[in-house]
Amino acid sequence: MDTRHHETLGNNVIPSVYRIRLEPGRSRFGYDGYEEIEVEVANGTSSIALNAAELSIVSASVLAMGEEHEARVKLDEKRQRMVIELGRKISGSATIKIAFAGTNNDKMYGFYRSRYMQDGKERYMLTTQFEAANARNAFPCFDEPAFKAEFELTLVAQKGLTCISNMPAASEEDLGNEKRAFRFMKTPRMSSYLLYAGIGEFSRKVEKRGRMEVGVITTPGKEKYADLALGYAIKFLDYFEKYFGIKYPLPKLDLIAVPDFSAGAMENWGAITFRENALLGDQKSSVGAKQRIAEVIAHELVHQWFGDLVTMKWWNDLWLNESFANFMSYKAMDAVFPEWEIMSQYTAGVVGTAFAVDQLSSTHPISVKVETPSDIDQIFDEISYNKGGAVLSMIEDYVGKENFRKGLNRYLEKNAYSNAEKEDLWNAVGEVSDKKDRKMVVPEVARSWIDNKGYPSVEIAFGNGEIRLYQKRFMLLEEKPDNTRWLIPVSMVQPPEAHEERILMTGKKAVVRTERKGPFKLNHLQKGFYRTIYEVEMLDKLGGMVKDHEISGIDSWGIEGDMYALMKKGRYSIKEYLEFVEKYCFAARYPLNMSVLSHLRSIFLIMEGEDERISRETGGLLREYSGELIKEVGWKRSNDETTNTTLIRSSAILGSGISGEKSTINKVQRIFAEGDGRGIDPNLKAAAYGVMAWSGNAATYEKLKNMYREETVPEDKTKLLASLGMFSEPLLIRKALDFSMSDEVRYQDSFYIPAYVSSNPAGKGILMDWTKRNWDGLESRFKSGTHMLGRYVDNLASSTKKGSKAEISRFFSPKSKSRPDIRSSLDQTLEIVEINSGFISRSKASWKND
């Protein structure tokens, strides 16, 4: 292992087998533990360092060289280490023996407790969350991904409770005293963060798949929501085995719904954990919820190969896990459910989100330097997931789908049950490429996108039979010149023809000779991760083709999205953008129509309270655009409509409602009243609850809050909670924010209300004051391993009042307020505040001058 660039335990002592026993019951939420770790010591040493955090060490010894050595233990809380000091040097094979005690916290990391209600009584399950560096909070270990080992786990539980781990139970033993011990089969070699331990009252729905079992595990009573997920899991397993050419290697796979869970899901090998709303649903669930459940399941199943079977050597290559899971999950959904047309959602949602984050100067490369656990926590973000996925899509398009698949298969087979680095992947893809020129440059192309932060714009000029292309890094806030260059696979078409011209742009400028007369659409089907800047005349011609549907929905989305970003940067005025939408984007197809709705809503919400004329004009256009879409798709879902039609309906109703359309508000209120708020089409609930809140009063607030309290369906509970952040009365906003910190809202869900308040014009100043007042409590609630505290910093990016940037910076300047795991969020928030403030100022000035 390379120890030059990050904090590591080194490579002198290497674990091979863990035998761990965990026995809850030492106190109400405490447990006793004992472990034996078989290790190989390369060079003689008298001390062994392991990772340990928030544990009490009872005793430690080392069996080596034919005798057992008692040990002194030193704990380094800051570095999360324990050092075993021996009286003499040892080498060769050894066994470390440690007795310890820990606490089942309620903070959603380590070996923690999760609370739920059963028959009116409070119950608990014990569960684990170890990624990235929290196995050390459950038992002393070599808690780095390169230290792969086999695990033999024994869990002791009260009679009547069930125990779950990565592998099936090998035996159960009655211990007396109303306790049973579950000893699990030995795992394959894997990293410590993939181990799972669960104890509780569980219901399990199972389906046999050859010799293996696939199960969905819930708390009692929620097994009725398991069938949908079980069906998805079987289909996706079949797809991935065929695509990767490698069978799923474990004898069982459990998908476990956990009531309290900080992430969306976690890929523990053979025992995947999920938030309830990311796993549980049924045929009555909304289209969006079904797709979300399918996407999360597919994502975690990809990890069973990318991440579990083959694991990155260190966290700088986290994207090797997450980018592939992101990209491959959508490929699987597209193959299994082609009627969903999911790849257009992938481009608009995943790639679009990556664009938005990576256009900041405070972004980071996909492969990023990581030294400490706090650094790790900051990179579970849109860059590691979404940008990485977008770049993989571009590389696949560059080398060809079959070459890409063969390369992945070679990479997995070569590195199975081991660890890999980014170069291992690109070399594998390059080796199987059947084109010599591509075979030589695949690693070089990939390296320019993985190692450089940001992305380029490509400006196109045309004349005298030449297409001239110029690349430059695209940033909304350009503080100083940036000379980064990318190797860009550029494609272009002359609409409405689909014939592609392709080049690899390697320098600042490229020239393509052509007999075609244009206009040219760059980045055909949006496979490349770059923005395009067109000359005004060419943009106008392309706009006409968008209007006439001579350009695909994806390419139309790209044209409008690039123009919106250039407006935010200052290249176009707000009036020029709105005129483009009005002139060319009505009657648009998906995903352009969804993008326009989102952008108009964003401008309206930013400008509300800042400039009455711009807000009125934008609100009017949003109202008109939404109204036309509602006329087109209607209020009721037909049996044969596309999923994208269903999604656009909900977004259009919400856009119409928040822009003040009385007929929409009245109709939502009637629909809400008819079923007492509960009989609404699941596909309209998010929009209906939002419109009700936006136009509602104190009585509406109490109604929605009581519905939240009574709701048992995870999807609907989340939608109701989010709506509480959408009221316009300051008093109700304050009540909602305080409610988010109450015992009635799970820690995992408490960010929803502040997140929705952040985009609520009535809540901007309120949110800032509330966050500052509650910061100490938020820090205490969300430890670094949960990756959640940064979300509360992200929310402040919507602050646009004068002095907001200085106020945020001043508040977080003391060390006591600036925890290491929020540094990235803080940098990005400060930059976005400045970008939005500049956009508002420019918009006011340009509007006034016109």
PDB file of N, CA, C and O in Angstrom, residues 538-577:
ATOM      1  N   MET A 538     -26.323  31.091 -34.975  1.00  0.00           N
ATOM      2  CA  MET A 538     -26.475  29.638 -34.934  1.00  0.00           C
ATOM      3  C   MET A 538     -27.432  29.228 -33.817  1.00  0.00           C
ATOM      4  O   MET A 538     -28.258  28.323 -33.991  1.00  0.00           O
ATOM      5  N   LEU A 539     -27.342  29.893 -32.661  1.00  0.00           N
ATOM      6  CA  LEU A 539     -28.236  29.582 -31.548  1.00  0.00           C
ATOM      7  C   LEU A 539     -29.684  29.842 -31.936  1.00  0.00           C
ATOM      8  O   LEU A 539     -30.583  29.072 -31.594  1.00  0.00           O
ATOM      9  N   ASP A 540     -29.924  30.919 -32.666  1.00  0.00           N
ATOM     10  CA  ASP A 540     -31.278  31.239 -33.090  1.00  0.00           C
ATOM     11  C   ASP A 540     -31.825  30.172 -34.044  1.00  0.00           C
ATOM     12  O   ASP A 540     -32.984  29.757 -33.937  1.00  0.00           O
ATOM     13  N   LYS A 541     -30.978  29.692 -34.939  1.00  0.00           N
ATOM     14  CA  LYS A 541     -31.416  28.642 -35.870  1.00  0.00           C
ATOM     15  C   LYS A 541     -31.705  27.345 -35.126  1.00  0.00           C
ATOM     16  O   LYS A 541     -32.687  26.653 -35.414  1.00  0.00           O
ATOM     17  N   LEU A 542     -30.839  27.011 -34.176  1.00  0.00           N
ATOM     18  CA  LEU A 542     -31.070  25.796 -33.394  1.00  0.00           C
ATOM     19  C   LEU A 542     -32.343  25.932 -32.569  1.00  0.00           C
ATOM     20  O   LEU A 542     -33.097  24.955 -32.406  1.00  0.00           O
ATOM     21  N   GLY A 543     -32.603  27.130 -32.052  1.00  0.00           N
ATOM     22  CA  GLY A 543     -33.839  27.350 -31.297  1.00  0.00           C
ATOM     23  C   GLY A 543     -35.062  27.070 -32.147  1.00  0.00           C
ATOM     24  O   GLY A 543     -36.037  26.457 -31.679  1.00  0.00           O
ATOM     25  N   GLY A 544     -35.029  27.510 -33.407  1.00  0.00           N
ATOM     26  CA  GLY A 544     -36.144  27.222 -34.307  1.00  0.00           C
ATOM     27  C   GLY A 544     -36.329  25.736 -34.520  1.00  0.00           C
ATOM     28  O   GLY A 544     -37.462  25.240 -34.614  1.00  0.00           O
ATOM     29  N   MET A 545     -35.240  24.992 -34.576  1.00  0.00           N
ATOM     30  CA  MET A 545     -35.322  23.544 -34.739  1.00  0.00           C
ATOM     31  C   MET A 545     -35.839  22.869 -33.470  1.00  0.00           C
ATOM     32  O   MET A 545     -36.520  21.842 -33.540  1.00  0.00           O
ATOM     33  N   VAL A 546     -35.499  23.429 -32.308  1.00  0.00           N
ATOM     34  CA  VAL A 546     -36.079  22.932 -31.057  1.00  0.00           C
ATOM     35  C   VAL A 546     -37.594  23.099 -31.095  1.00  0.00           C
ATOM     36  O   VAL A 546     -38.352  22.172 -30.782  1.00  0.00           O
ATOM     37  N   LYS A 547     -38.031  24.266 -31.495  1.00  0.00           N
ATOM     38  CA  LYS A 547     -39.467  24.557 -31.551  1.00  0.00           C
ATOM     39  C   LYS A 547     -40.190  23.619 -32.515  1.00  0.00           C
ATOM     40  O   LYS A 547     -41.303  23.154 -32.231  1.00  0.00           O
ATOM     41  N   ASP A 548     -39.549  23.308 -33.627  1.00  0.00           N
ATOM     42  CA  ASP A 548     -40.176  22.464 -34.654  1.00  0.00           C
ATOM     43  C   ASP A 548     -39.932  20.971 -34.422  1.00  0.00           C
ATOM     44  O   ASP A 548     -40.257  20.147 -35.281  1.00  0.00           O
ATOM     45  N   HIS A 549     -39.331  20.632 -33.293  1.00  0.00           N
ATOM     46  CA  HIS A 549     -39.046  19.232 -32.935  1.00  0.00           C
ATOM     47  C   HIS A 549     -38.147  18.542 -33.948  1.00  0.00           C
ATOM     48  O   HIS A 549     -38.251  17.334 -34.181  1.00  0.00           O
ATOM     49  N   GLU A 550     -37.239  19.306 -34.553  1.00  0.00           N
ATOM     50  CA  GLU A 550     -36.254  18.724 -35.457  1.00  0.00           C
ATOM     51  C   GLU A 550     -34.996  18.278 -34.710  1.00  0.00           C
ATOM     52  O   GLU A 550     -34.088  17.710 -35.310  1.00  0.00           O
ATOM     53  N   ILE A 551     -34.976  18.581 -33.427  1.00  0.00           N
ATOM     54  CA  ILE A 551     -33.863  18.188 -32.562  1.00  0.00           C
ATOM     55  C   ILE A 551     -34.435  17.351 -31.430  1.00  0.00           C
ATOM     56  O   ILE A 551     -35.517  17.646 -30.909  1.00  0.00           O
ATOM     57  N   SER A 552     -33.729  16.311 -31.026  1.00  0.00           N
ATOM     58  CA  SER A 552     -34.223  15.406 -29.980  1.00  0.00           C
ATOM     59  C   SER A 552     -34.443  16.144 -28.662  1.00  0.00           C
ATOM     60  O   SER A 552     -33.881  17.222 -28.428  1.00  0.00           O
ATOM     61  N   GLY A 553     -35.240  15.524 -27.791  1.00  0.00           N
ATOM     62  CA  GLY A 553     -35.489  16.112 -26.485  1.00  0.00           C
ATOM     63  C   GLY A 553     -34.211  16.289 -25.688  1.00  0.00           C
ATOM     64  O   GLY A 553     -34.030  17.309 -24.998  1.00  0.00           O
ATOM     65  N   ILE A 554     -33.295  15.311 -25.752  1.00  0.00           N
ATOM     66  CA  ILE A 554     -32.033  15.398 -25.014  1.00  0.00           C
ATOM     67  C   ILE A 554     -31.171  16.524 -25.560  1.00  0.00           C
ATOM     68  O   ILE A 554     -30.590  17.320 -24.803  1.00  0.00           O
ATOM     69  N   ASP A 555     -31.046  16.629 -26.870  1.00  0.00           N
ATOM     70  CA  ASP A 555     -30.238  17.705 -27.448  1.00  0.00           C
ATOM     71  C   ASP A 555     -30.871  19.071 -27.182  1.00  0.00           C
ATOM     72  O   ASP A 555     -30.160  20.062 -26.958  1.00  0.00           O
ATOM     73  N   SER A 556     -32.191  19.136 -27.210  1.00  0.00           N
ATOM     74  CA  SER A 556     -32.873  20.395 -26.886  1.00  0.00           C
ATOM     75  C   SER A 556     -32.602  20.789 -25.437  1.00  0.00           C
ATOM     76  O   SER A 556     -32.376  21.961 -25.128  1.00  0.00           O
ATOM     77  N   TRP A 557     -32.625  19.789 -24.546  1.00  0.00           N
ATOM     78  CA  TRP A 557     -32.292  20.033 -23.141  1.00  0.00           C
ATOM     79  C   TRP A 557     -30.893  20.613 -23.007  1.00  0.00           C
ATOM     80  O   TRP A 557     -30.654  21.536 -22.223  1.00  0.00           O
ATOM     81  N   GLY A 558     -29.959  20.094 -23.789  1.00  0.00           N
ATOM     82  CA  GLY A 558     -28.593  20.588 -23.734  1.00  0.00           C
ATOM     83  C   GLY A 558     -28.478  22.035 -24.168  1.00  0.00           C
ATOM     84  O   GLY A 558     -27.758  22.830 -23.549  1.00  0.00           O
ATOM     85  N   ILE A 559     -29.169  22.404 -25.229  1.00  0.00           N
ATOM     86  CA  ILE A 559     -29.114  23.784 -25.729  1.00  0.00           C
ATOM     87  C   ILE A 559     -29.666  24.750 -24.688  1.00  0.00           C
ATOM     88  O   ILE A 559     -29.040  25.770 -24.363  1.00  0.00           O
ATOM     89  N   GLU A 560     -30.835  24.445 -24.150  1.00  0.00           N
ATOM     90  CA  GLU A 560     -31.444  25.335 -23.150  1.00  0.00           C
ATOM     91  C   GLU A 560     -30.631  25.376 -21.866  1.00  0.00           C
ATOM     92  O   GLU A 560     -30.441  26.444 -21.261  1.00  0.00           O
ATOM     93  N   GLY A 561     -30.135  24.219 -21.422  1.00  0.00           N
ATOM     94  CA  GLY A 561     -29.354  24.174 -20.191  1.00  0.00           C
ATOM     95  C   GLY A 561     -28.068  24.961 -20.289  1.00  0.00           C
ATOM     96  O   GLY A 561     -27.666  25.642 -19.333  1.00  0.00           O
ATOM     97  N   ASP A 562     -27.402  24.873 -21.439  1.00  0.00           N
ATOM     98  CA  ASP A 562     -26.178  25.656 -21.627  1.00  0.00           C
ATOM     99  C   ASP A 562     -26.489  27.149 -21.618  1.00  0.00           C
ATOM    100  O   ASP A 562     -25.735  27.944 -21.041  1.00  0.00           O
ATOM    101  N   MET A 563     -27.603  27.536 -22.243  1.00  0.00           N
ATOM    102  CA  MET A 563     -27.953  28.955 -22.266  1.00  0.00           C
ATOM    103  C   MET A 563     -28.281  29.458 -20.865  1.00  0.00           C
ATOM    104  O   MET A 563     -27.911  30.573 -20.478  1.00  0.00           O
ATOM    105  N   TYR A 564     -28.988  28.652 -20.081  1.00  0.00           N
ATOM    106  CA  TYR A 564     -29.313  29.042 -18.705  1.00  0.00           C
ATOM    107  C   TYR A 564     -28.037  29.250 -17.893  1.00  0.00           C
ATOM    108  O   TYR A 564     -27.901  30.240 -17.154  1.00  0.00           O
ATOM    109  N   ALA A 565     -27.077  28.327 -18.015  1.00  0.00           N
ATOM    110  CA  ALA A 565     -25.816  28.455 -17.281  1.00  0.00           C
ATOM    111  C   ALA A 565     -25.047  29.691 -17.733  1.00  0.00           C
ATOM    112  O   ALA A 565     -24.460  30.411 -16.904  1.00  0.00           O
ATOM    113  N   LEU A 566     -25.045  29.964 -19.031  1.00  0.00           N
ATOM    114  CA  LEU A 566     -24.364  31.145 -19.538  1.00  0.00           C
ATOM    115  C   LEU A 566     -25.045  32.420 -19.060  1.00  0.00           C
ATOM    116  O   LEU A 566     -24.391  33.456 -18.860  1.00  0.00           O
ATOM    117  N   MET A 567     -26.369  32.375 -18.864  1.00  0.00           N
ATOM    118  CA  MET A 567     -27.067  33.520 -18.274  1.00  0.00           C
ATOM    119  C   MET A 567     -26.625  33.738 -16.834  1.00  0.00           C
ATOM    120  O   MET A 567     -26.352  34.866 -16.411  1.00  0.00           O
ATOM    121  N   LYS A 568     -26.546  32.658 -16.052  1.00  0.00           N
ATOM    122  CA  LYS A 568     -26.094  32.783 -14.668  1.00  0.00           C
ATOM    123  C   LYS A 568     -24.662  33.325 -14.607  1.00  0.00           C
ATOM    124  O   LYS A 568     -24.287  34.023 -13.667  1.00  0.00           O
ATOM    125  N   LYS A 569     -23.877  33.024 -15.610  1.00  0.00           N
ATOM    126  CA  LYS A 569     -22.490  33.491 -15.677  1.00  0.00           C
ATOM    127  C   LYS A 569     -22.406  34.950 -16.116  1.00  0.00           C
ATOM    128  O   LYS A 569     -21.454  35.650 -15.794  1.00  0.00           O
ATOM    129  N   GLY A 570     -23.422  35.434 -16.866  1.00  0.00           N
ATOM    130  CA  GLY A 570     -23.421  36.813 -17.332  1.00  0.00           C
ATOM    131  C   GLY A 570     -23.228  36.956 -18.827  1.00  0.00           C
ATOM    132  O   GLY A 570     -23.196  38.072 -19.346  1.00  0.00           O
ATOM    133  N   ARG A 571     -23.118  35.846 -19.550  1.00  0.00           N
ATOM    134  CA  ARG A 571     -22.933  35.906 -21.008  1.00  0.00           C
ATOM    135  C   ARG A 571     -24.227  36.377 -21.689  1.00  0.00           C
ATOM    136  O   ARG A 571     -24.191  37.072 -22.705  1.00  0.00           O
ATOM    137  N   TYR A 572     -25.367  35.946 -21.162  1.00  0.00           N
ATOM    138  CA  TYR A 572     -26.668  36.414 -21.641  1.00  0.00           C
ATOM    139  C   TYR A 572     -27.383  37.116 -20.505  1.00  0.00           C
ATOM    140  O   TYR A 572     -27.139  36.830 -19.319  1.00  0.00           O
ATOM    141  N   SER A 573     -28.304  38.022 -20.854  1.00  0.00           N
ATOM    142  CA  SER A 573     -29.121  38.677 -19.830  1.00  0.00           C
ATOM    143  C   SER A 573     -30.324  37.798 -19.514  1.00  0.00           C
ATOM    144  O   SER A 573     -30.669  36.887 -20.270  1.00  0.00           O
ATOM    145  N   ILE A 574     -30.976  38.107 -18.394  1.00  0.00           N
ATOM    146  CA  ILE A 574     -32.164  37.348 -18.016  1.00  0.00           C
ATOM    147  C   ILE A 574     -33.260  37.513 -19.063  1.00  0.00           C
ATOM    148  O   ILE A 574     -33.993  36.558 -19.365  1.00  0.00           O
ATOM    149  N   LYS A 575     -33.357  38.696 -19.659  1.00  0.00           N
ATOM    150  CA  LYS A 575     -34.380  38.911 -20.687  1.00  0.00           C
ATOM    151  C   LYS A 575     -34.117  38.061 -21.921  1.00  0.00           C
ATOM    152  O   LYS A 575     -35.041  37.510 -22.523  1.00  0.00           O
ATOM    153  N   GLU A 576     -32.850  37.937 -22.308  1.00  0.00           N
ATOM    154  CA  GLU A 576     -32.515  37.113 -23.472  1.00  0.00           C
ATOM    155  C   GLU A 576     -32.882  35.657 -23.223  1.00  0.00           C
ATOM    156  O   GLU A 576     -33.386  34.981 -24.129  1.00  0.00           O
ATOM    157  N   TYR A 577     -32.641  35.180 -21.995  1.00  0.00           N
ATOM    158  CA  TYR A 577     -33.009  33.796 -21.679  1.00  0.00           C
ATOM    159  C   TYR A 577     -34.517  33.614 -21.714  1.00  0.00           C
ATOM    160  O   TYR A 577     -35.027  32.659 -22.317  1.00  0.00           O
TER     161      TYR A 577
END
